[in-house]
PDB file of C-alpha atoms and ligand atoms in Angstrom:
ATOM      1  CA  MET P  18       6.283  17.216  15.161  1.00  0.00           C
ATOM      2  CA  GLU P  19       8.052  20.108  13.450  1.00  0.00           C
ATOM      3  CA  ARG P  20       5.757  22.307  11.435  1.00  0.00           C
ATOM      4  CA  LYS P  21       7.839  21.872   8.242  1.00  0.00           C
ATOM      5  CA  ILE P  22       7.560  18.098   8.460  1.00  0.00           C
ATOM      6  CA  MET P  23       3.864  18.268   9.265  1.00  0.00           C
ATOM      7  CA  GLU P  24       3.286  20.321   6.107  1.00  0.00           C
ATOM      8  CA  LYS P  25       4.944  17.646   3.967  1.00  0.00           C
ATOM      9  CA  TYR P  26       2.757  14.959   5.477  1.00  0.00           C
ATOM     10  CA  LEU P  27      -0.318  17.112   4.914  1.00  0.00           C
ATOM     11  CA  LYS P  28       0.671  17.672   1.288  1.00  0.00           C
ATOM     12  CA  ALA P  29       1.210  13.936   0.722  1.00  0.00           C
ATOM     13  CA  GLY P  30      -2.195  13.274   2.291  1.00  0.00           C
ATOM     14  CA  ARG P  31      -3.949  15.914   0.189  1.00  0.00           C
ATOM     15  CA  ILE P  32      -2.511  14.443  -3.005  1.00  0.00           C
ATOM     16  CA  GLY P  33      -3.722  11.029  -1.855  1.00  0.00           C
ATOM     17  CA  ALA P  34      -7.248  12.320  -1.293  1.00  0.00           C
ATOM     18  CA  ARG P  35      -7.269  13.800  -4.793  1.00  0.00           C
ATOM     19  CA  ALA P  36      -5.935  10.593  -6.334  1.00  0.00           C
ATOM     20  CA  ARG P  37      -8.631   8.615  -4.512  1.00  0.00           C
ATOM     21  CA  GLU P  38     -11.297  10.895  -5.948  1.00  0.00           C
ATOM     22  CA  LEU P  39      -9.918  10.394  -9.448  1.00  0.00           C
ATOM     23  CA  ALA P  40      -9.702   6.609  -9.052  1.00  0.00           C
ATOM     24  CA  LEU P  41     -13.311   6.370  -7.858  1.00  0.00           C
ATOM     25  CA  LYS P  42     -14.436   8.592 -10.722  1.00  0.00           C
ATOM     26  CA  ILE P  43     -12.885   6.506 -13.490  1.00  0.00           C
ATOM     27  CA  ALA P  44     -13.225   2.995 -11.986  1.00  0.00           C
ATOM     28  CA  LYS P  45     -15.968   1.027 -13.741  1.00  0.00           C
ATOM     29  CA  PRO P  46     -16.507  -2.432 -15.197  1.00  0.00           C
ATOM     30  CA  GLY P  47     -14.484  -2.800 -18.382  1.00  0.00           C
ATOM     31  CA  LEU P  48     -11.655  -0.474 -17.308  1.00  0.00           C
ATOM     32  CA  ASN P  49      -8.182  -2.001 -17.717  1.00  0.00           C
ATOM     33  CA  ILE P  50      -6.423  -1.823 -14.347  1.00  0.00           C
ATOM     34  CA  LEU P  51      -3.189  -0.605 -15.971  1.00  0.00           C
ATOM     35  CA  GLU P  52      -5.083   2.458 -17.146  1.00  0.00           C
ATOM     36  CA  LEU P  53      -6.334   2.982 -13.597  1.00  0.00           C
ATOM     37  CA  ALA P  54      -2.868   2.624 -12.055  1.00  0.00           C
ATOM     38  CA  GLN P  55      -1.369   4.917 -14.665  1.00  0.00           C
ATOM     39  CA  ALA P  56      -3.975   7.635 -14.094  1.00  0.00           C
ATOM     40  CA  VAL P  57      -3.377   7.563 -10.328  1.00  0.00           C
ATOM     41  CA  GLU P  58       0.415   7.610 -10.593  1.00  0.00           C
ATOM     42  CA  ASP P  59       0.313  10.415 -13.196  1.00  0.00           C
ATOM     43  CA  LEU P  60      -1.872  12.553 -10.923  1.00  0.00           C
ATOM     44  CA  ILE P  61       0.457  11.980  -7.961  1.00  0.00           C
ATOM     45  CA  ILE P  62       3.454  13.133  -9.993  1.00  0.00           C
ATOM     46  CA  LYS P  63       1.622  16.107 -11.554  1.00  0.00           C
ATOM     47  CA  SER P  64       0.588  17.222  -8.051  1.00  0.00           C
ATOM     48  CA  GLY P  65       4.191  17.410  -6.872  1.00  0.00           C
ATOM     49  CA  GLY P  66       4.465  14.051  -5.116  1.00  0.00           C
ATOM     50  CA  ARG P  67       5.961  10.728  -6.078  1.00  0.00           C
ATOM     51  CA  PRO P  68       4.341   7.295  -5.824  1.00  0.00           C
ATOM     52  CA  ALA P  69       5.919   5.886  -2.655  1.00  0.00           C
ATOM     53  CA  PHE P  70       5.203   2.464  -4.130  1.00  0.00           C
ATOM     54  CA  PRO P  71       3.508   1.270  -7.314  1.00  0.00           C
ATOM     55  CA  VAL P  72      -0.279   1.604  -7.010  1.00  0.00           C
ATOM     56  CA  ASN P  73      -1.501  -1.774  -5.792  1.00  0.00           C
ATOM     57  CA  ILE P  74      -4.694  -2.968  -7.462  1.00  0.00           C
ATOM     58  CA  SER P  75      -5.600  -6.267  -5.835  1.00  0.00           C
ATOM     59  CA  ILE P  76      -8.890  -7.850  -6.827  1.00  0.00           C
ATOM     60  CA  ASN P  77     -11.174 -10.216  -4.863  1.00  0.00           C
ATOM     61  CA  GLU P  78      -9.096 -12.927  -3.083  1.00  0.00           C
ATOM     62  CA  LEU P  79      -5.859 -11.041  -3.798  1.00  0.00           C
ATOM     63  CA  ALA P  80      -5.157  -8.972  -0.702  1.00  0.00           C
ATOM     64  CA  ALA P  81      -2.174  -6.834  -1.641  1.00  0.00           C
ATOM     65  CA  HIS P  82       1.003  -6.331  -3.705  1.00  0.00           C
ATOM     66  CA  TYR P  83      -0.517  -6.786  -7.135  1.00  0.00           C
ATOM     67  CA  THR P  84       0.350  -3.965  -9.501  1.00  0.00           C
ATOM     68  CA  PRO P  85      -0.453  -4.087 -13.219  1.00  0.00           C
ATOM     69  CA  LYS P  86       2.103  -5.518 -15.636  1.00  0.00           C
ATOM     70  CA  ALA P  87       3.464  -3.452 -18.548  1.00  0.00           C
ATOM     71  CA  ASP P  88       1.150  -5.406 -20.878  1.00  0.00           C
ATOM     72  CA  GLU P  89      -1.697  -5.859 -18.395  1.00  0.00           C
ATOM     73  CA  THR P  90      -4.964  -7.159 -19.889  1.00  0.00           C
ATOM     74  CA  ARG P  91      -7.132  -7.569 -16.773  1.00  0.00           C
ATOM     75  CA  VAL P  92     -10.225  -5.388 -16.694  1.00  0.00           C
ATOM     76  CA  ILE P  93     -12.579  -4.711 -13.785  1.00  0.00           C
ATOM     77  CA  LYS P  94     -15.624  -6.966 -13.822  1.00  0.00           C
ATOM     78  CA  PRO P  95     -19.023  -6.184 -12.264  1.00  0.00           C
ATOM     79  CA  GLY P  96     -19.174  -7.087  -8.570  1.00  0.00           C
ATOM     80  CA  GLU P  97     -15.416  -7.510  -8.122  1.00  0.00           C
ATOM     81  CA  LEU P  98     -13.758  -6.129  -4.991  1.00  0.00           C
ATOM     82  CA  VAL P  99     -11.038  -3.858  -6.344  1.00  0.00           C
ATOM     83  CA  LYS P 100      -8.652  -2.740  -3.616  1.00  0.00           C
ATOM     84  CA  ILE P 101      -6.652   0.313  -4.600  1.00  0.00           C
ATOM     85  CA  ASP P 102      -3.739   0.978  -2.263  1.00  0.00           C
ATOM     86  CA  MET P 103      -1.455   3.930  -2.889  1.00  0.00           C
ATOM     87  CA  GLY P 104       1.402   5.756  -1.254  1.00  0.00           C
ATOM     88  CA  ILE P 105       2.399   9.356  -1.842  1.00  0.00           C
ATOM     89  CA  GLU P 106       5.837  10.555  -0.931  1.00  0.00           C
ATOM     90  CA  VAL P 107       6.777  14.210  -0.420  1.00  0.00           C
ATOM     91  CA  GLU P 108      10.495  14.462   0.364  1.00  0.00           C
ATOM     92  CA  GLY P 109      10.283  11.063   1.989  1.00  0.00           C
ATOM     93  CA  TYR P 110       7.216  11.784   4.129  1.00  0.00           C
ATOM     94  CA  ILE P 111       4.538   9.297   3.180  1.00  0.00           C
ATOM     95  CA  GLY P 112       0.769   9.215   3.056  1.00  0.00           C
ATOM     96  CA  ASP P 113      -0.536   5.660   2.704  1.00  0.00           C
ATOM     97  CA  LEU P 114      -4.204   5.082   1.844  1.00  0.00           C
ATOM     98  CA  ALA P 115      -6.441   2.411   0.424  1.00  0.00           C
ATOM     99  CA  PHE P 116     -10.092   1.877  -0.435  1.00  0.00           C
ATOM    100  CA  THR P 117     -12.190  -0.660  -2.254  1.00  0.00           C
ATOM    101  CA  TYR P 118     -14.156  -0.070  -5.422  1.00  0.00           C
ATOM    102  CA  CYS P 119     -17.056  -2.322  -6.385  1.00  0.00           C
ATOM    103  CA  SER P 120     -19.689  -1.664  -9.058  1.00  0.00           C
ATOM    104  CA  GLU P 121     -22.268  -3.007  -6.601  1.00  0.00           C
ATOM    105  CA  LYS P 122     -22.988  -2.310  -2.963  1.00  0.00           C
ATOM    106  CA  ASN P 123     -20.942  -4.722  -0.871  1.00  0.00           C
ATOM    107  CA  PRO P 124     -21.162  -5.336   2.909  1.00  0.00           C
ATOM    108  CA  LEU P 125     -17.422  -6.070   3.190  1.00  0.00           C
ATOM    109  CA  ILE P 126     -16.642  -2.538   2.013  1.00  0.00           C
ATOM    110  CA  ASP P 127     -19.001  -0.988   4.559  1.00  0.00           C
ATOM    111  CA  ALA P 128     -17.410  -3.124   7.266  1.00  0.00           C
ATOM    112  CA  ALA P 129     -13.885  -2.090   6.227  1.00  0.00           C
ATOM    113  CA  ASN P 130     -14.865   1.584   6.425  1.00  0.00           C
ATOM    114  CA  LYS P 131     -16.515   1.088   9.819  1.00  0.00           C
ATOM    115  CA  ALA P 132     -13.525  -0.810  11.201  1.00  0.00           C
ATOM    116  CA  LEU P 133     -11.165   1.924  10.052  1.00  0.00           C
ATOM    117  CA  ALA P 134     -13.352   4.677  11.521  1.00  0.00           C
ATOM    118  CA  SER P 135     -13.631   2.776  14.811  1.00  0.00           C
ATOM    119  CA  GLY P 136      -9.839   2.418  15.011  1.00  0.00           C
ATOM    120  CA  ILE P 137      -9.319   6.109  14.253  1.00  0.00           C
ATOM    121  CA  ARG P 138     -11.779   7.113  17.009  1.00  0.00           C
ATOM    122  CA  VAL P 139      -9.634   5.605  19.778  1.00  0.00           C
ATOM    123  CA  ILE P 140      -6.302   7.081  18.643  1.00  0.00           C
ATOM    124  CA  ARG P 141      -4.644   9.211  21.317  1.00  0.00           C
ATOM    125  CA  PRO P 142      -1.217   9.292  22.946  1.00  0.00           C
ATOM    126  CA  GLY P 143      -1.080   6.408  25.388  1.00  0.00           C
ATOM    127  CA  VAL P 144      -3.529   4.041  23.716  1.00  0.00           C
ATOM    128  CA  THR P 145      -2.022   0.570  23.301  1.00  0.00           C
ATOM    129  CA  VAL P 146      -1.906  -1.208  19.977  1.00  0.00           C
ATOM    130  CA  GLY P 147      -3.867  -4.047  21.594  1.00  0.00           C
ATOM    131  CA  GLU P 148      -6.707  -1.616  22.336  1.00  0.00           C
ATOM    132  CA  MET P 149      -6.472  -0.324  18.769  1.00  0.00           C
ATOM    133  CA  GLY P 150      -6.932  -3.874  17.480  1.00  0.00           C
ATOM    134  CA  ARG P 151      -9.964  -4.361  19.708  1.00  0.00           C
ATOM    135  CA  ALA P 152     -11.581  -1.152  18.400  1.00  0.00           C
ATOM    136  CA  ILE P 153     -10.939  -2.113  14.766  1.00  0.00           C
ATOM    137  CA  GLU P 154     -12.299  -5.624  15.233  1.00  0.00           C
ATOM    138  CA  LYS P 155     -15.462  -4.649  17.163  1.00  0.00           C
ATOM    139  CA  PRO P 156     -17.759  -3.412  14.340  1.00  0.00           C
ATOM    140  CA  VAL P 157     -16.628  -6.298  12.129  1.00  0.00           C
ATOM    141  CA  LYS P 158     -17.621  -8.863  14.753  1.00  0.00           C
ATOM    142  CA  ASP P 159     -20.922  -7.064  15.330  1.00  0.00           C
ATOM    143  CA  LEU P 160     -21.682  -7.462  11.613  1.00  0.00           C
ATOM    144  CA  GLY P 161     -20.870 -11.167  11.748  1.00  0.00           C
ATOM    145  CA  LEU P 162     -17.845 -10.770   9.470  1.00  0.00           C
ATOM    146  CA  GLY P 163     -14.104 -11.380   9.943  1.00  0.00           C
ATOM    147  CA  VAL P 164     -10.678  -9.815   9.395  1.00  0.00           C
ATOM    148  CA  ILE P 165      -7.477 -11.043   7.805  1.00  0.00           C
ATOM    149  CA  VAL P 166      -5.541 -11.799  10.956  1.00  0.00           C
ATOM    150  CA  ASN P 167      -2.003 -11.823   9.527  1.00  0.00           C
ATOM    151  CA  LEU P 168      -2.160  -8.380   7.913  1.00  0.00           C
ATOM    152  CA  THR P 169      -1.680  -5.307  10.095  1.00  0.00           C
ATOM    153  CA  GLY P 170      -1.365  -1.558  10.113  1.00  0.00           C
ATOM    154  CA  HIS P 171       2.041  -0.014  10.801  1.00  0.00           C
ATOM    155  CA  ASN P 172       3.939   3.130  11.675  1.00  0.00           C
ATOM    156  CA  LEU P 173       5.695   5.234   9.048  1.00  0.00           C
ATOM    157  CA  ASP P 174       8.922   7.149   9.048  1.00  0.00           C
ATOM    158  CA  ARG P 175      10.875   9.153   6.514  1.00  0.00           C
ATOM    159  CA  TYR P 176      11.405   6.903   3.459  1.00  0.00           C
ATOM    160  CA  ILE P 177      10.283   3.980   5.643  1.00  0.00           C
ATOM    161  CA  PHE P 178       7.001   2.136   5.297  1.00  0.00           C
ATOM    162  CA  HIS P 179       6.961  -0.279   8.140  1.00  0.00           C
ATOM    163  CA  GLY P 180       8.808   1.435  10.949  1.00  0.00           C
ATOM    164  CA  GLY P 181       8.797  -1.679  13.120  1.00  0.00           C
ATOM    165  CA  LEU P 182       5.437  -1.241  14.841  1.00  0.00           C
ATOM    166  CA  SER P 183       2.535  -3.472  13.792  1.00  0.00           C
ATOM    167  CA  ILE P 184      -1.018  -2.410  14.569  1.00  0.00           C
ATOM    168  CA  PRO P 185      -3.212  -5.508  14.575  1.00  0.00           C
ATOM    169  CA  ASN P 186      -6.751  -5.674  13.257  1.00  0.00           C
ATOM    170  CA  VAL P 187      -7.725  -7.908  16.174  1.00  0.00           C
ATOM    171  CA  ALA P 188      -7.437  -7.397  19.927  1.00  0.00           C
ATOM    172  CA  ASN P 189      -4.188  -8.638  21.449  1.00  0.00           C
ATOM    173  CA  ASP P 190      -2.355  -8.131  24.746  1.00  0.00           C
ATOM    174  CA  SER P 191       0.331  -5.808  23.387  1.00  0.00           C
ATOM    175  CA  GLY P 192       0.937  -3.003  25.846  1.00  0.00           C
ATOM    176  CA  HIS P 193       2.907  -0.859  23.374  1.00  0.00           C
ATOM    177  CA  ALA P 194       1.453   2.654  23.593  1.00  0.00           C
ATOM    178  CA  LEU P 195       1.188   5.197  20.777  1.00  0.00           C
ATOM    179  CA  GLN P 196       3.018   8.478  21.310  1.00  0.00           C
ATOM    180  CA  ASP P 197       2.292  12.055  20.339  1.00  0.00           C
ATOM    181  CA  GLY P 198       3.757  12.650  16.866  1.00  0.00           C
ATOM    182  CA  ASP P 199       3.743   8.995  15.777  1.00  0.00           C
ATOM    183  CA  VAL P 200       2.586   8.555  12.205  1.00  0.00           C
ATOM    184  CA  ILE P 201       0.536   5.418  11.727  1.00  0.00           C
ATOM    185  CA  ALA P 202      -1.479   3.720   9.006  1.00  0.00           C
ATOM    186  CA  LEU P 203      -4.514   1.646   9.969  1.00  0.00           C
ATOM    187  CA  GLU P 204      -5.630  -0.855   7.363  1.00  0.00           C
ATOM    188  CA  PRO P 205      -8.248  -3.448   8.182  1.00  0.00           C
ATOM    189  CA  PHE P 206      -8.810  -6.181   5.585  1.00  0.00           C
ATOM    190  CA  ILE P 207     -12.307  -7.681   5.886  1.00  0.00           C
ATOM    191  CA  SER P 208     -13.669 -11.016   4.773  1.00  0.00           C
ATOM    192  CA  GLU P 209     -16.830 -13.081   5.413  1.00  0.00           C
ATOM    193  CA  SER P 210     -15.031 -14.775   8.326  1.00  0.00           C
ATOM    194  CA  ASN P 211     -11.563 -14.506   9.835  1.00  0.00           C
ATOM    195  CA  GLY P 212      -8.947 -15.353   7.205  1.00  0.00           C
ATOM    196  CA  ARG P 213      -5.242 -15.411   6.458  1.00  0.00           C
ATOM    197  CA  VAL P 214      -3.097 -14.528   3.481  1.00  0.00           C
ATOM    198  CA  GLU P 215      -0.192 -16.390   1.937  1.00  0.00           C
ATOM    199  CA  GLU P 216       2.365 -15.472  -0.725  1.00  0.00           C
ATOM    200  CA  THR P 217       1.677 -16.473  -4.328  1.00  0.00           C
ATOM    201  CA  GLY P 218       4.357 -17.196  -6.923  1.00  0.00           C
ATOM    202  CA  VAL P 219       3.675 -13.896  -8.695  1.00  0.00           C
ATOM    203  CA  THR P 220       5.861 -10.836  -8.063  1.00  0.00           C
ATOM    204  CA  GLU P 221       5.485  -7.456  -9.757  1.00  0.00           C
ATOM    205  CA  ILE P 222       6.957  -5.299  -6.959  1.00  0.00           C
ATOM    206  CA  TYR P 223      10.545  -5.240  -5.688  1.00  0.00           C
ATOM    207  CA  GLN P 224      12.641  -3.128  -3.321  1.00  0.00           C
ATOM    208  CA  TYR P 225      16.296  -2.184  -2.901  1.00  0.00           C
ATOM    209  CA  ILE P 226      18.264  -3.833  -0.102  1.00  0.00           C
ATOM    210  CA  GLN P 227      21.949  -3.116  -0.707  1.00  0.00           C
ATOM    211  CA  ASP P 228      24.622  -2.571  -3.358  1.00  0.00           C
ATOM    212  CA  ARG P 229      26.122  -5.782  -4.719  1.00  0.00           C
ATOM    213  CA  PRO P 230      28.404  -6.445  -7.691  1.00  0.00           C
ATOM    214  CA  VAL P 231      26.376  -7.765 -10.648  1.00  0.00           C
ATOM    215  CA  ARG P 232      27.411  -8.778 -14.147  1.00  0.00           C
ATOM    216  CA  LEU P 233      24.518  -7.555 -16.300  1.00  0.00           C
ATOM    217  CA  ALA P 234      24.519  -3.875 -17.292  1.00  0.00           C
ATOM    218  CA  SER P 235      20.703  -3.853 -16.986  1.00  0.00           C
ATOM    219  CA  ALA P 236      21.024  -5.195 -13.423  1.00  0.00           C
ATOM    220  CA  ARG P 237      23.449  -2.409 -12.541  1.00  0.00           C
ATOM    221  CA  LYS P 238      21.039   0.142 -14.015  1.00  0.00           C
ATOM    222  CA  ILE P 239      18.103  -1.262 -12.034  1.00  0.00           C
ATOM    223  CA  LEU P 240      20.124  -1.297  -8.837  1.00  0.00           C
ATOM    224  CA  GLN P 241      21.000   2.366  -9.345  1.00  0.00           C
ATOM    225  CA  LEU P 242      17.385   3.304 -10.130  1.00  0.00           C
ATOM    226  CA  SER P 243      16.082   1.415  -7.100  1.00  0.00           C
ATOM    227  CA  ARG P 244      18.555   3.159  -4.817  1.00  0.00           C
ATOM    228  CA  ASP P 245      18.630   6.707  -6.236  1.00  0.00           C
ATOM    229  CA  LYS P 246      15.419   7.296  -8.176  1.00  0.00           C
ATOM    230  CA  TYR P 247      13.055   5.199  -6.062  1.00  0.00           C
ATOM    231  CA  HIS P 248      14.916   6.066  -2.827  1.00  0.00           C
ATOM    232  CA  GLY P 249      14.905   2.499  -1.582  1.00  0.00           C
ATOM    233  CA  LEU P 250      11.108   2.376  -1.717  1.00  0.00           C
ATOM    234  CA  PRO P 251       9.203  -0.339  -3.633  1.00  0.00           C
ATOM    235  CA  PHE P 252       9.103  -0.212  -7.455  1.00  0.00           C
ATOM    236  CA  ALA P 253       7.274  -2.059 -10.239  1.00  0.00           C
ATOM    237  CA  ARG P 254       8.541  -4.179 -13.094  1.00  0.00           C
ATOM    238  CA  ARG P 255       6.509  -1.992 -15.449  1.00  0.00           C
ATOM    239  CA  TRP P 256       8.396   1.126 -14.261  1.00  0.00           C
ATOM    240  CA  LEU P 257      11.632  -0.519 -15.415  1.00  0.00           C
ATOM    241  CA  VAL P 258      10.165  -1.270 -18.839  1.00  0.00           C
ATOM    242  CA  LYS P 259       9.353   2.454 -19.076  1.00  0.00           C
ATOM    243  CA  GLU P 260      13.024   3.205 -18.358  1.00  0.00           C
ATOM    244  CA  GLY P 261      13.829   1.508 -21.668  1.00  0.00           C
ATOM    245  CA  ILE P 262      14.849  -1.973 -20.503  1.00  0.00           C
ATOM    246  CA  THR P 263      13.164  -4.799 -22.440  1.00  0.00           C
ATOM    247  CA  PRO P 264      10.735  -7.000 -20.478  1.00  0.00           C
ATOM    248  CA  LEU P 265      13.079  -9.975 -20.894  1.00  0.00           C
ATOM    249  CA  GLY P 266      16.047  -7.865 -19.796  1.00  0.00           C
ATOM    250  CA  VAL P 267      14.097  -6.757 -16.726  1.00  0.00           C
ATOM    251  CA  SER P 268      13.287 -10.370 -15.791  1.00  0.00           C
ATOM    252  CA  LEU P 269      16.908 -11.542 -16.134  1.00  0.00           C
ATOM    253  CA  ALA P 270      18.274  -8.554 -14.222  1.00  0.00           C
ATOM    254  CA  LEU P 271      15.752  -8.886 -11.376  1.00  0.00           C
ATOM    255  CA  LYS P 272      16.585 -12.579 -11.047  1.00  0.00           C
ATOM    256  CA  GLN P 273      20.294 -11.785 -10.808  1.00  0.00           C
ATOM    257  CA  LEU P 274      19.730  -8.978  -8.282  1.00  0.00           C
ATOM    258  CA  GLU P 275      17.486 -11.180  -6.160  1.00  0.00           C
ATOM    259  CA  ALA P 276      20.026 -14.032  -6.226  1.00  0.00           C
ATOM    260  CA  VAL P 277      22.747 -11.816  -4.721  1.00  0.00           C
ATOM    261  CA  ASN P 278      20.370 -10.290  -2.163  1.00  0.00           C
ATOM    262  CA  ALA P 279      20.573  -6.779  -3.666  1.00  0.00           C
ATOM    263  CA  ILE P 280      16.779  -6.458  -3.952  1.00  0.00           C
ATOM    264  CA  LYS P 281      13.844  -8.201  -2.353  1.00  0.00           C
ATOM    265  CA  PRO P 282      10.575  -9.310  -3.920  1.00  0.00           C
ATOM    266  CA  HIS P 283       7.137  -8.412  -2.561  1.00  0.00           C
ATOM    267  CA  PRO P 284       5.064 -11.351  -3.817  1.00  0.00           C
ATOM    268  CA  VAL P 285       1.338 -10.964  -4.363  1.00  0.00           C
ATOM    269  CA  LEU P 286      -0.622 -11.964  -1.239  1.00  0.00           C
ATOM    270  CA  LYS P 287      -3.788 -14.024  -1.551  1.00  0.00           C
ATOM    271  CA  GLU P 288      -6.357 -15.250   0.969  1.00  0.00           C
ATOM    272  CA  ILE P 289      -5.570 -18.914   1.631  1.00  0.00           C
ATOM    273  CA  SER P 290      -9.064 -20.221   0.861  1.00  0.00           C
ATOM    274  CA  ASN P 291      -9.793 -17.621  -1.839  1.00  0.00           C
ATOM    275  CA  LYS P 292     -12.220 -15.617   0.282  1.00  0.00           C
ATOM    276  CA  LYS P 293     -12.962 -12.182  -1.135  1.00  0.00           C
ATOM    277  CA  ILE P 294     -11.458  -9.223   0.736  1.00  0.00           C
ATOM    278  CA  ALA P 295     -12.221  -5.514   1.130  1.00  0.00           C
ATOM    279  CA  GLN P 296      -9.732  -3.004   2.588  1.00  0.00           C
ATOM    280  CA  ALA P 297      -9.728   0.570   3.858  1.00  0.00           C
ATOM    281  CA  GLU P 298      -6.698   2.557   4.993  1.00  0.00           C
ATOM    282  CA  HIS P 299      -5.772   6.019   6.241  1.00  0.00           C
ATOM    283  CA  THR P 300      -2.590   7.599   7.572  1.00  0.00           C
ATOM    284  CA  ILE P 301      -2.902   9.462  10.861  1.00  0.00           C
ATOM    285  CA  ILE P 302      -0.633  11.717  12.907  1.00  0.00           C
ATOM    286  CA  VAL P 303      -1.117  10.758  16.551  1.00  0.00           C
ATOM    287  CA  GLY P 304      -1.923  13.563  18.985  1.00  0.00           C
ATOM    288  CA  GLU P 305      -4.558  14.740  21.429  1.00  0.00           C
ATOM    289  CA  LYS P 306      -6.358  15.758  18.244  1.00  0.00           C
ATOM    290  CA  PRO P 307      -5.303  13.078  15.725  1.00  0.00           C
ATOM    291  CA  ILE P 308      -4.955  14.280  12.126  1.00  0.00           C
ATOM    292  CA  VAL P 309      -6.139  11.950   9.370  1.00  0.00           C
ATOM    293  CA  ILE P 310      -3.894  13.265   6.598  1.00  0.00           C
ATOM    294  CA  THR P 311      -5.304  11.167   3.751  1.00  0.00           C
ATOM    295  CA  GLU P 312      -8.980  12.082   4.228  1.00  0.00           C
TER     296      GLU P 312
HETATM  297 MN1   MN O  30      -1.308   1.051   1.849  1.00  0.00          MN
HETATM  298 MN1   MN O  31      -0.073   0.558   4.748  1.00  0.00          MN
END
């Protein structure tokens, strides 16, 4: 990897580590999750990065893709598993990290951290993604717990989140080998036993697909923002409200844009039998000496 590119990844990762520290400092029962998301996104921007996607704050059986609404009222309750997943973009180079806050000690969180560490330990050029899955799964099995089998880690590329490679959290027979310079995110999701997620009917996060003619002026404005300001990366409904579009206007425009396939929704994902989930994630540059950029 070119040194200039490496430095941008390292900067994105450093900002992520700082944002994590802030989030863990202010998270406590009673805190409104909009306040938490806002604090994290503000710090990312102040530090010279940009949120590569809206901060996801997914609680308990929600696995991913929840981000607070503009008028969010949910507060953290004691004992809840609060998964905070954030992306930091520096000129398109992305650090992706997640962790779980809980006001009490929780074995799922320990297992998520162990699974992530175990996966990181086996990273080297040539290791297959099947072997990665086995290493991630091992400590979880040993603890008598399970993983969410239909969520995976992934590779990253400039302005691209899921570069086409999935890194499973369970062993499989994939022979695809990691290469020197690959940038990957490992993100085990842990539950009391193996589980699965499904889409809910709630969507707060969307993403640009392509330009399409649309009638509403607000839809044209959102399309332009999603392409030029958010660089084709995911954005939140609440960001659009901040741009001065009314909440109703945002809803109508998003519906129109979705109908013509100009944007796509990222619906909230929930565990199918409402099992509680913990998550941990880091972004790593693959090499003989792997670099965990978000640590
Ligand atoms: Mn993430
Ligand atoms: Mn990720």
